Short mmCIF file of C-alpha atoms and ligand atoms in Angstrom, two decimals:
data_model
loop_
_atom_site.label_atom_id
_atom_site.label_comp_id
_atom_site.label_asym_id
_atom_site.label_seq_id
_atom_site.Cartn_x
_atom_site.Cartn_y
_atom_site.Cartn_z
CA MET A 1144 114.03 112.29 38.08
CA ASN A 1145 110.90 112.67 36.16
CA GLN A 1146 107.57 114.07 37.78
CA ILE A 1147 105.94 110.74 37.85
CA THR A 1148 108.62 109.10 39.80
CA LEU A 1149 108.62 112.08 42.17
CA LEU A 1150 104.97 111.82 42.40
CA ALA A 1151 104.96 108.14 43.19
CA GLU A 1152 107.43 108.86 46.01
CA LEU A 1153 105.18 111.63 47.19
CA GLN A 1154 102.37 109.08 47.32
CA ASP A 1155 104.35 106.59 49.31
CA LEU A 1156 105.16 109.43 51.99
CA ASP A 1157 101.53 110.54 52.05
CA THR A 1158 100.29 107.18 52.42
CA ARG A 1159 102.81 106.35 55.19
CA SER A 1160 101.72 109.83 57.04
CA ASP A 1161 97.88 108.68 56.63
CA LYS A 1162 98.90 105.45 58.21
CA ASN A 1163 100.80 107.12 61.03
CA ALA A 1164 97.87 109.49 61.56
CA ASP A 1165 95.33 106.38 61.83
CA LEU A 1166 98.02 104.76 64.45
CA ARG A 1167 98.21 107.67 66.28
CA ASP A 1168 94.26 107.86 66.73
CA THR A 1169 94.24 104.20 67.98
CA LEU A 1170 97.12 104.81 70.26
CA GLU A 1171 95.28 107.92 71.85
CA THR A 1172 92.20 106.03 72.23
CA LYS A 1173 94.06 103.35 74.07
CA LEU A 1174 95.85 105.96 76.03
CA ALA A 1175 92.64 107.67 77.19
CA ASP A 1176 90.92 104.02 77.91
CA VAL A 1177 91.67 103.54 81.68
CA ALA A 1178 88.30 101.67 82.09
CA ALA A 1179 89.78 98.39 83.26
CA MET A 1180 91.80 100.42 85.93
CA ASP A 1181 88.83 102.42 87.02
CA ASP A 1182 86.77 99.35 87.42
CA ALA A 1183 89.12 97.56 89.51
CA ARG A 1184 89.53 100.57 91.73
CA THR A 1185 85.70 100.93 92.22
CA ALA A 1186 85.22 97.48 93.29
CA TYR A 1187 88.26 97.63 95.71
CA GLU A 1188 86.92 100.83 97.14
CA GLN A 1189 83.34 99.34 97.42
CA ASP A 1190 84.56 96.28 99.27
CA ALA A 1191 87.09 98.56 101.63
CA ARG A 1192 83.70 100.52 102.39
CA GLY A 1193 81.78 97.18 103.10
CA LYS A 1194 84.75 96.39 105.25
CA ALA A 1195 84.86 99.76 107.23
CA GLU A 1196 80.94 99.39 108.07
CA LEU A 1197 81.34 95.82 109.56
CA GLU A 1198 84.30 96.92 111.61
CA SER A 1199 82.12 100.03 113.18
CA LYS A 1200 79.33 97.50 113.55
CA LEU A 1201 81.77 95.24 115.47
CA ARG A 1202 82.75 98.39 117.55
CA ALA A 1203 79.31 99.25 118.49
CA LEU A 1204 78.88 95.60 119.34
CA GLU A 1205 81.83 95.43 121.61
CA LEU A 1206 80.73 98.63 123.45
CA GLU A 1207 77.31 97.21 124.05
CA THR A 1208 78.79 93.79 125.27
CA GLY A 1209 81.08 95.86 127.64
CA SER A 1210 78.10 97.94 129.05
CA LEU A 1211 76.05 94.80 129.18
CA SER A 1212 78.78 92.85 131.21
CA ASP A 1213 78.80 95.74 133.75
CA LYS A 1214 75.24 95.90 134.19
CA LEU A 1215 75.17 92.02 134.41
CA LYS A 1216 77.96 92.15 137.15
CA GLN A 1217 76.01 94.69 139.14
CA VAL A 1218 72.77 92.63 139.06
CA SER A 1219 74.66 89.38 139.79
CA ASP A 1220 76.50 90.97 142.77
CA ARG A 1221 73.41 91.96 144.11
CA LEU A 1222 71.63 88.78 143.68
CA TYR A 1223 74.09 86.99 145.41
CA SER A 1224 75.13 89.36 147.95
CA GLY A 1225 72.80 87.61 150.41
CA ARG A 1226 71.51 91.42 151.34
CA ILE A 1227 68.33 90.94 149.46
CA THR A 1228 65.77 89.16 151.35
CA ASN A 1229 62.59 90.51 149.62
CA ALA A 1230 61.10 87.77 147.58
CA LYS A 1231 59.64 90.15 144.80
CA GLU A 1232 63.00 91.99 144.86
CA LEU A 1233 64.87 88.51 144.31
CA ALA A 1234 62.58 87.58 141.69
CA ASP A 1235 63.05 90.62 139.78
CA LEU A 1236 66.68 90.57 140.06
CA ASN A 1237 66.80 86.91 138.90
CA ARG A 1238 64.63 87.86 135.76
CA ASP A 1239 66.91 90.72 135.02
CA GLU A 1240 69.89 88.39 135.26
CA GLN A 1241 68.39 86.06 132.85
CA MET A 1242 67.26 88.54 130.37
CA LEU A 1243 70.94 90.02 130.68
CA ARG A 1244 72.37 86.52 130.08
CA ARG A 1245 70.03 85.94 127.13
CA ARG A 1246 71.26 89.23 125.72
CA GLN A 1247 74.58 88.51 126.22
CA GLY A 1248 74.28 85.04 124.30
CA GLU A 1249 72.92 87.06 121.47
CA LEU A 1250 75.33 89.59 121.56
CA GLU A 1251 78.26 86.92 121.45
CA ASP A 1252 76.47 85.32 118.46
CA GLN A 1253 76.13 88.55 116.58
CA THR A 1254 80.07 89.13 117.45
CA LEU A 1255 80.89 85.73 116.02
CA THR A 1256 79.02 86.25 112.72
CA LEU A 1257 80.38 89.53 112.32
CA MET A 1258 83.98 88.58 112.83
CA GLU A 1259 83.22 85.83 110.33
CA GLN A 1260 81.94 88.53 107.87
CA LEU A 1261 84.88 90.72 108.45
CA GLU A 1262 87.33 87.85 107.88
CA ALA A 1263 85.86 87.24 104.50
CA ALA A 1264 85.63 91.18 103.65
CA GLU A 1265 89.26 91.44 104.48
CA ARG A 1266 90.10 88.43 102.32
CA GLY A 1267 88.09 90.04 99.55
CA VAL A 1268 89.50 93.59 100.09
CA SER A 1269 92.84 92.43 99.78
CA GLU A 1270 92.11 90.44 96.64
CA LYS A 1271 90.84 93.48 95.00
CA GLN A 1272 93.57 95.76 96.14
CA SER A 1273 96.04 93.48 94.49
CA THR A 1274 93.95 92.97 91.17
CA HIS A 1275 93.78 96.91 91.13
CA ALA A 1276 97.68 97.17 91.70
CA LYS A 1277 98.15 94.31 88.96
CA ILE A 1278 95.93 96.24 86.75
CA ALA A 1279 97.23 99.66 87.41
CA ALA A 1280 100.71 98.39 86.93
CA GLU A 1281 99.63 96.73 83.44
CA THR A 1282 98.01 99.89 82.56
CA LYS A 1283 101.22 102.06 83.35
CA ALA A 1284 103.34 99.61 81.31
CA ARG A 1285 100.99 99.78 78.46
CA HIS A 1286 100.94 103.31 78.44
CA ALA A 1287 104.53 103.81 78.74
CA GLN A 1288 104.68 101.77 75.55
CA GLU A 1289 102.00 103.63 73.54
CA ARG A 1290 103.79 106.87 74.60
CA ARG A 1291 107.15 105.80 73.17
CA ARG A 1292 105.09 104.63 69.91
CA LEU A 1293 103.43 108.23 69.79
CA ASP A 1294 106.96 109.64 70.03
CA GLN A 1295 108.28 107.54 67.17
CA LEU A 1296 105.18 108.47 65.18
CA THR A 1297 105.91 112.07 65.78
CA ALA A 1298 109.83 111.67 64.81
CA ASP A 1299 108.57 109.76 61.74
CA ASP A 1300 106.11 112.39 60.80
CA ALA A 1301 108.70 115.06 61.12
CA ASP A 1302 111.05 112.95 58.97
CA ILE A 1303 108.01 112.55 56.15
CA GLU A 1304 107.37 116.30 56.07
CA LEU A 1305 111.03 117.09 55.48
CA LYS A 1306 111.08 114.83 52.73
CA ARG A 1307 107.38 115.82 51.34
CA GLN A 1308 108.48 119.42 51.33
CA ALA A 1309 111.79 118.64 49.16
CA LEU A 1310 109.70 116.44 46.83
CA ARG A 1311 107.06 118.84 46.34
CA ALA A 1312 109.37 121.82 45.71
CA GLN A 1313 110.64 119.63 42.62
CA LEU A 1314 106.98 119.57 40.98
CA SER A 1315 105.00 121.99 39.17
CA ILE A 1316 102.15 123.82 40.60
CA GLU A 1317 99.90 122.18 38.08
CA VAL A 1318 101.02 118.68 38.55
CA LEU A 1319 100.61 119.16 42.52
CA ARG A 1320 97.36 120.82 41.96
CA THR A 1321 96.22 117.37 40.20
CA TYR A 1322 97.81 115.33 42.64
CA ASP A 1323 96.44 117.15 45.82
CA TYR A 1324 92.77 117.09 44.19
CA LEU A 1325 93.04 113.30 43.54
CA ARG A 1326 94.50 112.68 47.17
CA GLU A 1327 91.24 114.36 48.40
CA THR A 1328 88.88 112.92 46.09
CA LYS A 1329 90.18 109.31 45.68
CA LYS A 1330 90.45 108.34 49.43
CA GLY A 1331 94.27 109.51 49.55
CA ARG A 1332 95.28 107.36 46.61
CA ALA A 1333 96.37 109.67 44.01
CA VAL A 1334 99.21 107.90 42.15
CA VAL A 1335 98.36 104.09 41.41
CA ARG A 1336 101.07 101.74 40.10
CA VAL A 1337 100.30 99.76 37.03
CA HIS A 1338 100.90 95.81 37.36
CA ALA A 1339 100.26 93.16 34.81
CA ALA A 1340 99.03 96.30 32.47
CA SER A 1341 96.23 96.92 34.88
CA CYS A 1342 95.69 99.56 37.29
CA ILE A 1343 96.08 98.10 40.89
CA ALA A 1344 93.46 100.52 42.51
CA CYS A 1345 90.45 99.58 40.08
CA GLY A 1346 91.90 96.67 38.13
CA THR A 1347 91.05 98.10 34.70
CA ALA A 1348 93.44 97.21 31.85
CA VAL A 1349 95.74 100.03 30.71
CA PRO A 1350 95.89 100.43 26.80
CA SER A 1351 99.41 99.76 25.53
CA GLY A 1352 99.49 103.26 24.18
CA LEU A 1353 98.86 104.70 27.58
CA ILE A 1354 101.65 102.21 29.00
CA SER A 1355 104.01 103.52 26.22
CA ARG A 1356 103.41 107.16 27.33
CA LEU A 1357 103.90 106.36 30.78
CA LYS A 1358 107.20 104.76 30.26
CA LEU A 1359 108.37 107.99 28.35
CA GLY A 1360 107.62 109.89 31.56
CA ASN A 1361 107.04 113.20 29.89
CA GLU A 1362 103.57 113.67 31.04
CA LEU A 1363 100.71 112.52 33.44
CA VAL A 1364 98.99 109.26 32.25
CA PHE A 1365 95.53 108.59 33.97
CA CYS A 1366 93.71 105.51 34.60
CA THR A 1367 90.84 105.56 32.08
CA ASN A 1368 88.23 104.20 34.97
CA CYS A 1369 89.26 105.75 38.20
CA GLU A 1370 91.29 108.21 36.65
CA ARG A 1371 94.08 108.29 39.30
CA ILE A 1372 97.77 109.01 37.97
CA LEU A 1373 99.31 105.98 36.89
CA ALA A 1374 102.88 105.18 37.86
CA PRO A 1375 105.06 102.37 36.20
ZN1 LIG B 1206 92.20 102.74 37.86
#
């Protein structure tokens, strides 16, 4: 195999390796991106806190209702016991009873409203919980796929590296120096093919004299414009 054929193969391997590196970056960015899952969990936790607050309000209301019922029973018992004959005391008890009943009515209304709110909150929490579970499962599946793809890339990179070393071992230090320099300075493309007598990287026509020299394969031939190594 002449040097130019080896170089073209080396370029193909290096290009594949560059693509793998780009793909690896993309995959690693995707792997690090758990925003959708985090957002869903935050929304669920927020609703769960709201629901817990409603529950504790309801418990407080139930306690208040309970103690009010006790008080009302005491007042009613006294009022209708027949033992109170003092008119002022009766009037006071009557007023207390009415006040307590009004309060009881208010508490019942508040309890109903709160229970409705709690039902809505429970529905919300359960919806957000299943949304989070769904997104978490999707994210997990996506991550598993991305990790598999990363493993494939690692295996491919190892394969590339072996072949690269084998190719480089067959090339002279001078040729490698030129190739590496062009890889660095020409956006990774040191070797380009000639198609229809033109350099495929920059489109410049390759003079026929150069094409003949290229076909002989005894030396490196460069594009007169972009200065890359030409391959037949
Ligand atoms: Zn060119």
